[in-house]
PDB file of C-alpha atoms and ligand atoms in Angstrom:
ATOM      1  CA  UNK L  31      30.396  17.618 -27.650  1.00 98.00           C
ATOM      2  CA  UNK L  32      32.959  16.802 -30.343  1.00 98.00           C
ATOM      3  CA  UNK L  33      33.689  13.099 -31.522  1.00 98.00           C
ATOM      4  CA  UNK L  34      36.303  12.407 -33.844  1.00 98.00           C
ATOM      5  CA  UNK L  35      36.814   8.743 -35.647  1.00 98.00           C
ATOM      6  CA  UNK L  36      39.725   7.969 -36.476  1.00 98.00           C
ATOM      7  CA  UNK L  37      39.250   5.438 -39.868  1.00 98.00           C
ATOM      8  CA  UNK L  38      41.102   4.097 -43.055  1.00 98.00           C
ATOM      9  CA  UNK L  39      37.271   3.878 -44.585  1.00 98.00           C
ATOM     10  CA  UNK L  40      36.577   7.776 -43.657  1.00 98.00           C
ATOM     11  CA  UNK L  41      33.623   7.095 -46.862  1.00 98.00           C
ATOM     12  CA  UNK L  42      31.749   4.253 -44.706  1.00 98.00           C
ATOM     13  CA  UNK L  43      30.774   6.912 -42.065  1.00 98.00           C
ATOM     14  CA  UNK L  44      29.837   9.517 -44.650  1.00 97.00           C
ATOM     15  CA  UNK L  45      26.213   8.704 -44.544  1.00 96.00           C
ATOM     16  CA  UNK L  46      25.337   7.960 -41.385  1.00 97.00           C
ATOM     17  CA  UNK L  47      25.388  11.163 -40.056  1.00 97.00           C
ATOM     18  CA  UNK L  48      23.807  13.152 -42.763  1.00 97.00           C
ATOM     19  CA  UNK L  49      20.859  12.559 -42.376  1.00 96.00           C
ATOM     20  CA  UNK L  50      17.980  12.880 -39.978  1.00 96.00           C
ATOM     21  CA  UNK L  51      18.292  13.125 -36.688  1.00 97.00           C
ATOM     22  CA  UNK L  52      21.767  13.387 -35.817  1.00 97.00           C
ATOM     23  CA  UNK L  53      22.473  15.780 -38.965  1.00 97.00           C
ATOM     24  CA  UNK L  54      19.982  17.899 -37.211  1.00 98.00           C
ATOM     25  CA  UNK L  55      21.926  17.510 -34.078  1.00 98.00           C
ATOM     26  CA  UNK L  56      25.397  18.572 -35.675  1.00 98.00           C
ATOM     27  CA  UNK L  57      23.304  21.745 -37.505  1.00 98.00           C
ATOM     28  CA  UNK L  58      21.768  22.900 -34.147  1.00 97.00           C
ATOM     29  CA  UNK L  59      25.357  22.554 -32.733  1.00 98.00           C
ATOM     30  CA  UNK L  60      24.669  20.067 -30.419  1.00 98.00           C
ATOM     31  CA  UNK L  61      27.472  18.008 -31.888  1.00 98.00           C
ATOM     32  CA  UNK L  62      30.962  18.112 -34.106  1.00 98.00           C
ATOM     33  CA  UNK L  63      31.775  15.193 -35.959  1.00 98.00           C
ATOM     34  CA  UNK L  64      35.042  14.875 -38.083  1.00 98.00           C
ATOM     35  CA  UNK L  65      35.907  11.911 -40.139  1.00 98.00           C
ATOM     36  CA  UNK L  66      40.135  11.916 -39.686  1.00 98.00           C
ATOM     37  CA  UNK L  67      41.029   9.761 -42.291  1.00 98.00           C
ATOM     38  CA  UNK L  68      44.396   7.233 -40.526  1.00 98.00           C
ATOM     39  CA  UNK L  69      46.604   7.552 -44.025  1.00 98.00           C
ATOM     40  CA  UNK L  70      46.768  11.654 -43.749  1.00 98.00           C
ATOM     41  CA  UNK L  71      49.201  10.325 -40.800  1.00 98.00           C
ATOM     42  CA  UNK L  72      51.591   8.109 -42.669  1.00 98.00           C
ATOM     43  CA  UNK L  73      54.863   9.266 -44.262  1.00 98.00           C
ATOM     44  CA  UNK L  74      55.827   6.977 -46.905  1.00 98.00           C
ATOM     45  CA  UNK L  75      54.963   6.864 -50.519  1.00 98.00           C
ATOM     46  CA  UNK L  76      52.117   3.760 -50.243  1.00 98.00           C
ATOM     47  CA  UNK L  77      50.298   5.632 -47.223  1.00 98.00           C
ATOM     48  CA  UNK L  78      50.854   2.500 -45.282  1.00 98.00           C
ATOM     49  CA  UNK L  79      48.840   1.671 -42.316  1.00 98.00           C
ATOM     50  CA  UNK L  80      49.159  -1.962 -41.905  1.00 98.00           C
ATOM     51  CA  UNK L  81      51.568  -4.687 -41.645  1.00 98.00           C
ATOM     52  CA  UNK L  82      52.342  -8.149 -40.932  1.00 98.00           C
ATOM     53  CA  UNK L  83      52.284  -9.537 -37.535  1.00 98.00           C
ATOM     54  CA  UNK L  84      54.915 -10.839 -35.480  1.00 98.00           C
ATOM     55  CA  UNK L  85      55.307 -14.193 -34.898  1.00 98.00           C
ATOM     56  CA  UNK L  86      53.694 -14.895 -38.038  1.00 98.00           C
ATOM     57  CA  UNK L  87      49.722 -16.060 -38.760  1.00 96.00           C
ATOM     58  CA  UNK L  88      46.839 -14.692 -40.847  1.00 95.00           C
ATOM     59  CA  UNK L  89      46.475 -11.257 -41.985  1.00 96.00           C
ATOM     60  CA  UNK L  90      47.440  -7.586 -41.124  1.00 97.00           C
ATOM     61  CA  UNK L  91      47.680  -5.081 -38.176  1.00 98.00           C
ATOM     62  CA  UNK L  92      47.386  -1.739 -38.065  1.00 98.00           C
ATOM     63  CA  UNK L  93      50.735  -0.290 -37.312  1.00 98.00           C
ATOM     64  CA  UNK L  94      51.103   1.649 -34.301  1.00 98.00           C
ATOM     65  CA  UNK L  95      52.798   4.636 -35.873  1.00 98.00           C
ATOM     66  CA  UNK L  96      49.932   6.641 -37.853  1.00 98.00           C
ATOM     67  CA  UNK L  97      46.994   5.376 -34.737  1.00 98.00           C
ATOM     68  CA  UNK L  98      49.381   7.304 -32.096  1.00 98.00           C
ATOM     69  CA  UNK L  99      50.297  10.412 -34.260  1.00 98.00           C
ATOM     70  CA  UNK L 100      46.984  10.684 -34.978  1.00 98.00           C
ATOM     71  CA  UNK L 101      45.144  10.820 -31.792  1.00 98.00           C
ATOM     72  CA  UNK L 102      48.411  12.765 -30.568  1.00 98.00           C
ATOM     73  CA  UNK L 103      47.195  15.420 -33.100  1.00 98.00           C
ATOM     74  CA  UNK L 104      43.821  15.125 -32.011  1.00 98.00           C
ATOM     75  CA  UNK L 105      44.674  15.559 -28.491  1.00 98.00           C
ATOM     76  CA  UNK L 106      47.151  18.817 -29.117  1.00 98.00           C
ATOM     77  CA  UNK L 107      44.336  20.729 -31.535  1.00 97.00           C
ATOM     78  CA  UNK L 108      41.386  20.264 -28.806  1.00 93.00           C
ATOM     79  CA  UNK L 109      41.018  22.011 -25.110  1.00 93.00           C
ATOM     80  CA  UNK L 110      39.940  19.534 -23.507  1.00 94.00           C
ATOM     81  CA  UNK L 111      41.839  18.429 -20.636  1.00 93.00           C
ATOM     82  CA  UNK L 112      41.190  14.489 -21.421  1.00 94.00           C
ATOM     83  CA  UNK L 113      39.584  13.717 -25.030  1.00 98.00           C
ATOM     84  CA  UNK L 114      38.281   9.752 -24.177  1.00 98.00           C
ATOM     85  CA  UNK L 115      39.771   7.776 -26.384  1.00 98.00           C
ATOM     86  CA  UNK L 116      37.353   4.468 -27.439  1.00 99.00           C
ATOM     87  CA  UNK L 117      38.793   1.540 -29.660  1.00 98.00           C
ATOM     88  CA  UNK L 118      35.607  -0.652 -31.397  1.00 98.00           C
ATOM     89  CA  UNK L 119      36.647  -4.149 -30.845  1.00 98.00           C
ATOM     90  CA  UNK L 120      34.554  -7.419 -29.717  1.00 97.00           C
ATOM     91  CA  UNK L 121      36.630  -7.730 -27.100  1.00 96.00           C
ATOM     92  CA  UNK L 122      35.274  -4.796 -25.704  1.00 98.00           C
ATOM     93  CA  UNK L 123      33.028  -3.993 -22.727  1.00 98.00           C
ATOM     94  CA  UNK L 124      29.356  -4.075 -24.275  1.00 98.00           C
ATOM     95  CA  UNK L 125      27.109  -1.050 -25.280  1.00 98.00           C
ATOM     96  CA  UNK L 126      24.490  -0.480 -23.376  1.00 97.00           C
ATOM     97  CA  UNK L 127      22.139   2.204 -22.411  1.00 95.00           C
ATOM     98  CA  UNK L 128      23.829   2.964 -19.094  1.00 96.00           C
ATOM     99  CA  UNK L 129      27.106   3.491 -21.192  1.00 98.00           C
ATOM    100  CA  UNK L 130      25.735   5.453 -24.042  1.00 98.00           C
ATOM    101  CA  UNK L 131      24.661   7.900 -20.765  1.00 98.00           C
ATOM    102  CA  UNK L 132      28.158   7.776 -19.469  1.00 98.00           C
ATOM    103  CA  UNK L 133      29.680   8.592 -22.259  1.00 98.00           C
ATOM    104  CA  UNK L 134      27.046  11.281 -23.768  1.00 98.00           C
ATOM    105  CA  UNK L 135      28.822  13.243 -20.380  1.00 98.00           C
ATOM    106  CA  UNK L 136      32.412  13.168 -21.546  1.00 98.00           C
ATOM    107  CA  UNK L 137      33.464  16.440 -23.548  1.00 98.00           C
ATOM    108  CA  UNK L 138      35.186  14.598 -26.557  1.00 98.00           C
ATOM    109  CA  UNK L 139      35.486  11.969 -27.619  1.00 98.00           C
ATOM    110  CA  UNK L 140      38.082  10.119 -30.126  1.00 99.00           C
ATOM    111  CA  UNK L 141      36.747   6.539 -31.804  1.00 98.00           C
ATOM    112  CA  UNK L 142      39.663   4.727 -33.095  1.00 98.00           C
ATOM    113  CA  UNK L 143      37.723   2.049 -35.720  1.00 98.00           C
ATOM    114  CA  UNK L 144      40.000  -1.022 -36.619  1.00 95.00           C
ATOM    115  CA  UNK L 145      40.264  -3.130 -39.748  1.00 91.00           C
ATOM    116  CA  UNK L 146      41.730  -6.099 -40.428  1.00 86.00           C
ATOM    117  CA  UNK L 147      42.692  -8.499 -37.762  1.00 93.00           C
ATOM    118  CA  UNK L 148      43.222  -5.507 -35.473  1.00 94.00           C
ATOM    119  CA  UNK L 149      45.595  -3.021 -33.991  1.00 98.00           C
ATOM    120  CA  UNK L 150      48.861  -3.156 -32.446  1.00 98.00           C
ATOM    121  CA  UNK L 151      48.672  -3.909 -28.879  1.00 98.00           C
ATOM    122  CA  UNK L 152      50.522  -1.260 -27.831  1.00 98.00           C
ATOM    123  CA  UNK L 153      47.747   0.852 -29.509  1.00 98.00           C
ATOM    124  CA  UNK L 154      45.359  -0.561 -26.446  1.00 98.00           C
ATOM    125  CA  UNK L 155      48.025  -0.681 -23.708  1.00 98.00           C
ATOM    126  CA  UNK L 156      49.151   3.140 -24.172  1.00 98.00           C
ATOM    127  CA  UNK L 157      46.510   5.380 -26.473  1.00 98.00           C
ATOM    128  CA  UNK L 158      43.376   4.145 -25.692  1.00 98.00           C
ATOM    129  CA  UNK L 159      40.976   4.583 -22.573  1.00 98.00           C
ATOM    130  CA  UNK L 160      37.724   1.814 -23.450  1.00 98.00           C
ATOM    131  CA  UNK L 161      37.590  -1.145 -25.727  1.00 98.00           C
ATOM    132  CA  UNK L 162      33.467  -1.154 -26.494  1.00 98.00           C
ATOM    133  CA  UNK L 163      31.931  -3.885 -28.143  1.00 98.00           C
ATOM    134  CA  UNK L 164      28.517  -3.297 -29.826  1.00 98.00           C
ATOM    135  CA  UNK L 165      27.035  -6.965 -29.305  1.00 98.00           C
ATOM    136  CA  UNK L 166      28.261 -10.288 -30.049  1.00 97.00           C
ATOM    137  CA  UNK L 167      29.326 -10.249 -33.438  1.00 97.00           C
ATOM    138  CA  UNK L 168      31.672 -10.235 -35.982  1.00 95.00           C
ATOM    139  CA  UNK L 169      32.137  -7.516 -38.586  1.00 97.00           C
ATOM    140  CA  UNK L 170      34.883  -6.540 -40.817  1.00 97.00           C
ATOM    141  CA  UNK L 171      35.504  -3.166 -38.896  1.00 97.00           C
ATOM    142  CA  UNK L 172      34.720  -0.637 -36.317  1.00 98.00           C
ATOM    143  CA  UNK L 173      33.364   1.854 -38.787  1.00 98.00           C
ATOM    144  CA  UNK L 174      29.943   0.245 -38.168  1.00 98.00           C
ATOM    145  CA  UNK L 175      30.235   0.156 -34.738  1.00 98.00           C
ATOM    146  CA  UNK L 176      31.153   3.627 -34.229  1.00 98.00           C
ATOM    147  CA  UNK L 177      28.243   4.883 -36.046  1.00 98.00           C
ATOM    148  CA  UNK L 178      25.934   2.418 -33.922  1.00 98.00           C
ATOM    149  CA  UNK L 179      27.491   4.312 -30.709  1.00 98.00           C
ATOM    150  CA  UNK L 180      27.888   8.116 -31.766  1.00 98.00           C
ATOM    151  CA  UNK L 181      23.847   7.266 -32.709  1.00 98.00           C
ATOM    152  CA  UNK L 182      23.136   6.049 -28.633  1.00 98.00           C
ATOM    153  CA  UNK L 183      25.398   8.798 -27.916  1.00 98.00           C
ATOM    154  CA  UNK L 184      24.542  11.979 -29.234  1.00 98.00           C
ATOM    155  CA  UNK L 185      20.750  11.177 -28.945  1.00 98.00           C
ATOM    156  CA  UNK L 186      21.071  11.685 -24.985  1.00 98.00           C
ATOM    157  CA  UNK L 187      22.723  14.890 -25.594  1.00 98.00           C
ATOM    158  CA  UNK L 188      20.711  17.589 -23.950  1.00 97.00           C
ATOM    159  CA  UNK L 189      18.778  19.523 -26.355  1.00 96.00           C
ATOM    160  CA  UNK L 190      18.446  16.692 -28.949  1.00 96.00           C
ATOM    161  CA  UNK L 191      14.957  15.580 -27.564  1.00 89.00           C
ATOM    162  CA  UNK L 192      11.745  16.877 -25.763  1.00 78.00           C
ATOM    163  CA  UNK L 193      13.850  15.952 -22.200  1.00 61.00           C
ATOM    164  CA  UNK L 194      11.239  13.035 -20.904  1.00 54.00           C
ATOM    165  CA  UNK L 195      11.558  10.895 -24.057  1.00 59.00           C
ATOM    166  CA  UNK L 196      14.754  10.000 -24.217  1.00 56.00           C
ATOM    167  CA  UNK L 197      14.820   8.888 -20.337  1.00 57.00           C
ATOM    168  CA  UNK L 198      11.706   7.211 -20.419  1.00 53.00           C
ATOM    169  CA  UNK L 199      12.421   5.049 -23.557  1.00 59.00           C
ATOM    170  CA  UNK L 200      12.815   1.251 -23.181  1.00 50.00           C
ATOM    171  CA  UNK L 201      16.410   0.064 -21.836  1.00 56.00           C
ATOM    172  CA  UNK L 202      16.595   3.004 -19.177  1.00 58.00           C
ATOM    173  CA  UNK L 203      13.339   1.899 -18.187  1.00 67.00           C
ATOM    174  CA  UNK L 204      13.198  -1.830 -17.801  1.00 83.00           C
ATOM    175  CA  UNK L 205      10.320  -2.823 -19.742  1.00 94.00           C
ATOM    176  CA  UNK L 206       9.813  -3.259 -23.332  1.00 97.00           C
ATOM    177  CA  UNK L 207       7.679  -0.692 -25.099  1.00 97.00           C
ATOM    178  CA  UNK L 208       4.205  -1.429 -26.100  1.00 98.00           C
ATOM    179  CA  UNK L 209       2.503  -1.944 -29.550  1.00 98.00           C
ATOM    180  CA  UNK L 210       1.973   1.556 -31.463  1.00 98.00           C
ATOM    181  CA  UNK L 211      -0.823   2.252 -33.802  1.00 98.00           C
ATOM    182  CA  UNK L 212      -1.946   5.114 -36.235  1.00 98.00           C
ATOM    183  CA  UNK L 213      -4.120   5.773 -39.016  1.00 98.00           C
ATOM    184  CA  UNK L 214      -6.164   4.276 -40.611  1.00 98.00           C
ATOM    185  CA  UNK L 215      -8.540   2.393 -38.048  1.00 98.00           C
ATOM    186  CA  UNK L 216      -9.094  -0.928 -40.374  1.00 98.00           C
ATOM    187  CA  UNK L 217      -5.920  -1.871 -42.173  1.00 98.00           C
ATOM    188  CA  UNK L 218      -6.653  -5.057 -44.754  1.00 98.00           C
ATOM    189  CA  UNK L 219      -8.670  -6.815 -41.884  1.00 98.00           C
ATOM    190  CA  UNK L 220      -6.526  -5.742 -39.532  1.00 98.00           C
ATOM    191  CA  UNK L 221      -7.809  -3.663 -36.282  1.00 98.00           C
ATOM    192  CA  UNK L 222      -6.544  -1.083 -33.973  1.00 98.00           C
ATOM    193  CA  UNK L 223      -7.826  -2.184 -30.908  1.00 98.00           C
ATOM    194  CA  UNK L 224     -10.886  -0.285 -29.393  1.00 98.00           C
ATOM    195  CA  UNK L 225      -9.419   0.872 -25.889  1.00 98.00           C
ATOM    196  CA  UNK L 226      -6.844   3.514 -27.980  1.00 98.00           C
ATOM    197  CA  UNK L 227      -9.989   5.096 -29.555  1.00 98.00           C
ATOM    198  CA  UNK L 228     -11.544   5.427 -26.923  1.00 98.00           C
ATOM    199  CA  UNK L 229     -10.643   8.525 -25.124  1.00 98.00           C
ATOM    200  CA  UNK L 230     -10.504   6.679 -21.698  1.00 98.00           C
ATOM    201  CA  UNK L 231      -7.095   7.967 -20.887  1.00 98.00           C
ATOM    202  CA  UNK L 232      -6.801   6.041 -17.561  1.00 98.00           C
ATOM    203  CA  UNK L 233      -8.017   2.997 -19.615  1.00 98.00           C
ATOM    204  CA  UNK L 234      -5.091   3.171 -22.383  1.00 98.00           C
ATOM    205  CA  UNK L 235      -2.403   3.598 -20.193  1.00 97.00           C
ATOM    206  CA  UNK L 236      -3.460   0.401 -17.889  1.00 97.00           C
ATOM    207  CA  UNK L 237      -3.603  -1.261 -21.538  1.00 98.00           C
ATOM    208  CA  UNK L 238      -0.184  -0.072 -22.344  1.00 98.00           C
ATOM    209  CA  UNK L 239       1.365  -0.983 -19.264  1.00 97.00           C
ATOM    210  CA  UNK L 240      -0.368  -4.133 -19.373  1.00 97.00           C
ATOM    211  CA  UNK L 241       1.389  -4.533 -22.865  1.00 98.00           C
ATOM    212  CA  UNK L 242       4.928  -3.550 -22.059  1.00 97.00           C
ATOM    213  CA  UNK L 243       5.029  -5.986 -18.980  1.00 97.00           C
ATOM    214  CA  UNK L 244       3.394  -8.921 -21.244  1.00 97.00           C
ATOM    215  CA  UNK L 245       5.919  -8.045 -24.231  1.00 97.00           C
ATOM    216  CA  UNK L 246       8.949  -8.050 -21.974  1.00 97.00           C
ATOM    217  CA  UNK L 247       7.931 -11.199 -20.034  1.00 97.00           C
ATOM    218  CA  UNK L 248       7.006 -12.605 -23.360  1.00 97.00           C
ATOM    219  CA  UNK L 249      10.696 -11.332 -25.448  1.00 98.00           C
ATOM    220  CA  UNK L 250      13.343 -10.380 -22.430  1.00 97.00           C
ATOM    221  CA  UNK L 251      12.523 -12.220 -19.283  1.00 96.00           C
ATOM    222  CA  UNK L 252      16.154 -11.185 -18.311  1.00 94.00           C
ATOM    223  CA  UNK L 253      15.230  -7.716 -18.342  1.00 94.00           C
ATOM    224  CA  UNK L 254      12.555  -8.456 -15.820  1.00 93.00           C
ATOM    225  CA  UNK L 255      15.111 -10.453 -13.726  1.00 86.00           C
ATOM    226  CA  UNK L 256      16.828  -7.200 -12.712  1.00 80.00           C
ATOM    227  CA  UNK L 257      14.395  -4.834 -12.465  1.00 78.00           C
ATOM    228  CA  UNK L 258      12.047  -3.820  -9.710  1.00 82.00           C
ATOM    229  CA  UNK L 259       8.833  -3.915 -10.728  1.00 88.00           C
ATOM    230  CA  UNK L 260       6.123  -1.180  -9.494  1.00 90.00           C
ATOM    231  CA  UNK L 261       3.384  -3.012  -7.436  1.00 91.00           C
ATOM    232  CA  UNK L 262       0.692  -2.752 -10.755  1.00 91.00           C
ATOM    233  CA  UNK L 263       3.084  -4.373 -12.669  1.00 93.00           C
ATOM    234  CA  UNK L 264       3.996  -6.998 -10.459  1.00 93.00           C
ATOM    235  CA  UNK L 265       0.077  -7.900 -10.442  1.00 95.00           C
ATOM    236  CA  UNK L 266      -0.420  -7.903 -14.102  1.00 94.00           C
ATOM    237  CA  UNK L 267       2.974 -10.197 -14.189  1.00 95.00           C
ATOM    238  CA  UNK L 268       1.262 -13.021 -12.019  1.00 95.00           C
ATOM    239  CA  UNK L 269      -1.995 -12.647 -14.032  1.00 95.00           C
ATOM    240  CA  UNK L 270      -0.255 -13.201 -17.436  1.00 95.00           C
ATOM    241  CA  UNK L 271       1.870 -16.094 -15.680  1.00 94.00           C
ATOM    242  CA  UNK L 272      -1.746 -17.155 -14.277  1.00 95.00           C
ATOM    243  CA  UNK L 273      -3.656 -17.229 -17.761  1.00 93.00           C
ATOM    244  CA  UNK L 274      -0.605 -19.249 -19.390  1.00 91.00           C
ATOM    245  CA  UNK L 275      -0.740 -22.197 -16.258  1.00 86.00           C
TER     246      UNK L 275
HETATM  247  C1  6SD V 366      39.249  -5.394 -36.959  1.00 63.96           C
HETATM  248  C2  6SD V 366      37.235  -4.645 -36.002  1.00 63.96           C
HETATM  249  C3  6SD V 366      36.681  -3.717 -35.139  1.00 63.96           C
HETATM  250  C4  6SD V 366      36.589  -5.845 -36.235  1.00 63.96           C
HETATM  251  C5  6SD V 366      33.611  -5.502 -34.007  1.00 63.96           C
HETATM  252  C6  6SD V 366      33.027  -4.848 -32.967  1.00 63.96           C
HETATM  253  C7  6SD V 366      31.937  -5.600 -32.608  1.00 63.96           C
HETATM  254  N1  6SD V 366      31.032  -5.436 -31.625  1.00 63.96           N
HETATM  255  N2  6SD V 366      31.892  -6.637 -33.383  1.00 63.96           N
HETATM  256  N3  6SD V 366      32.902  -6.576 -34.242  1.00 63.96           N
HETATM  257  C8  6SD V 366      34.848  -5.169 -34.728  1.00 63.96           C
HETATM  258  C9  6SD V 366      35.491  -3.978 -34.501  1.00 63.96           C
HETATM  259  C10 6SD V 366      35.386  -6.110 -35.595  1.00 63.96           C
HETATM  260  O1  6SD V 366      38.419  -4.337 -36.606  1.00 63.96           O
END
């Protein structure tokens, strides 16, 4: 896969992806990433980007000029028949696993981030393919958000993980994930309990799922809403609703 983000802050999304897990991905070759910095596409002395908008009001827009010349030089130097193109915007369609899966299929992708009050419209009406929102919240750019997707993104890409984990993770399965423990068995007071040291395999999986179904009832009754439930769960459900009555 190839991604390319398109930013005036190329330096915000420096970090992100050298480290860990996805630097490991872009060394194995699983993934290129290029930070194309928007002013390389201006032509005037300032490197100008921005300007006022029409009509008057608060703040700046990115111009349309540099956005399309850009991703028109993205577009020209790949061979892909249809590079996605994906502006970062709250007034996008929201993340979500399902999404991240979608678009951990496409070939290449091209992340326009905006700054300021936003772009021109003509940027969303003619360049780009998806407006994606990350959640419902402000921030001062789609550098962020970018980084937040290329993360749910590449992590799906085949190759990146021992194949059942990623699937089986919480949010493609509908329950939360239970509580974790490791080393050492006492921590100030505090206990791991018995059942995961106790080598009854059968028994610390029913205590798991027992967890997961409690946890998600407990946190994200929505995500129970939706889903269909196996027949064990749906029996430790009505016990925990049972015990609280
Ligand atoms: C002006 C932006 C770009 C400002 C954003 C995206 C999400 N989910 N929240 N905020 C955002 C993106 C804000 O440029």
């Amino acid at each position: 896969m190839k991604i390319d983000l398109v930013t005036i802050f190329p330096g915000i999304l420096e970090g992100p992806f050298k480290e860990s897990m996805i630097k490991r991905a872009i060394d194995q070759g699983l993934v290129e990433i290029s930070l194309v910095d928007l002013r390389d596409y201006t032509h005037d002395r300032h490197h100008q980007v921005d300007d006022t908008p029409y009509g008057g009001g608060k703040g700046m827009i990115l111009k349309p000029e540099p956005l399309f010349e850009a991703v028109e030089d993205l577009k020209a130097k790949t061979n892909e028949e249809h590079p996605w193109v994906i502006l970062l915007t709250p007034q996008g369609e929201r993340l979500n696993q399902q999404l991240a899966h979608d678009l951990s299929c496409k070939k290449h992708l091209i992340l326009i981030c905006g700054r300021y009050e936003g772009v021109d419209e003509r940027v969303r009406t003619a360049l780009v393919d998806q407006e994606i929102s990350i959640g419902d919240y402000v921030l001062t750019g789609g550098e962020l958000a970018s980084a937040v997707l290329v993360d749910a993104v590449v992590r799906l890409l085949p190759g990146f993980l021992a194949e059942e984990a990623s699937v089986n993770e919480s949010f493609t399965e509908p329950l939360l994930e239970h509580p974790h423990y490791t080393r050492p068995p006492v921590y100030r007071g505090m206990e791991v309990p018995p059942v995961l040291m106790s080598g009854n395999h059968a028994e610390i999986a029913r205590w798991r799922r027992e967890q997961s179904v409690r946890r998600t009832y407990e946190r994200r009754p929505d995500l129970l809403d939706t889903s269909i439930l196996m027949p064990e769960d749906e029996i430790i459900l009505n016990n925990i609703k049972k015990k609280e009555s």
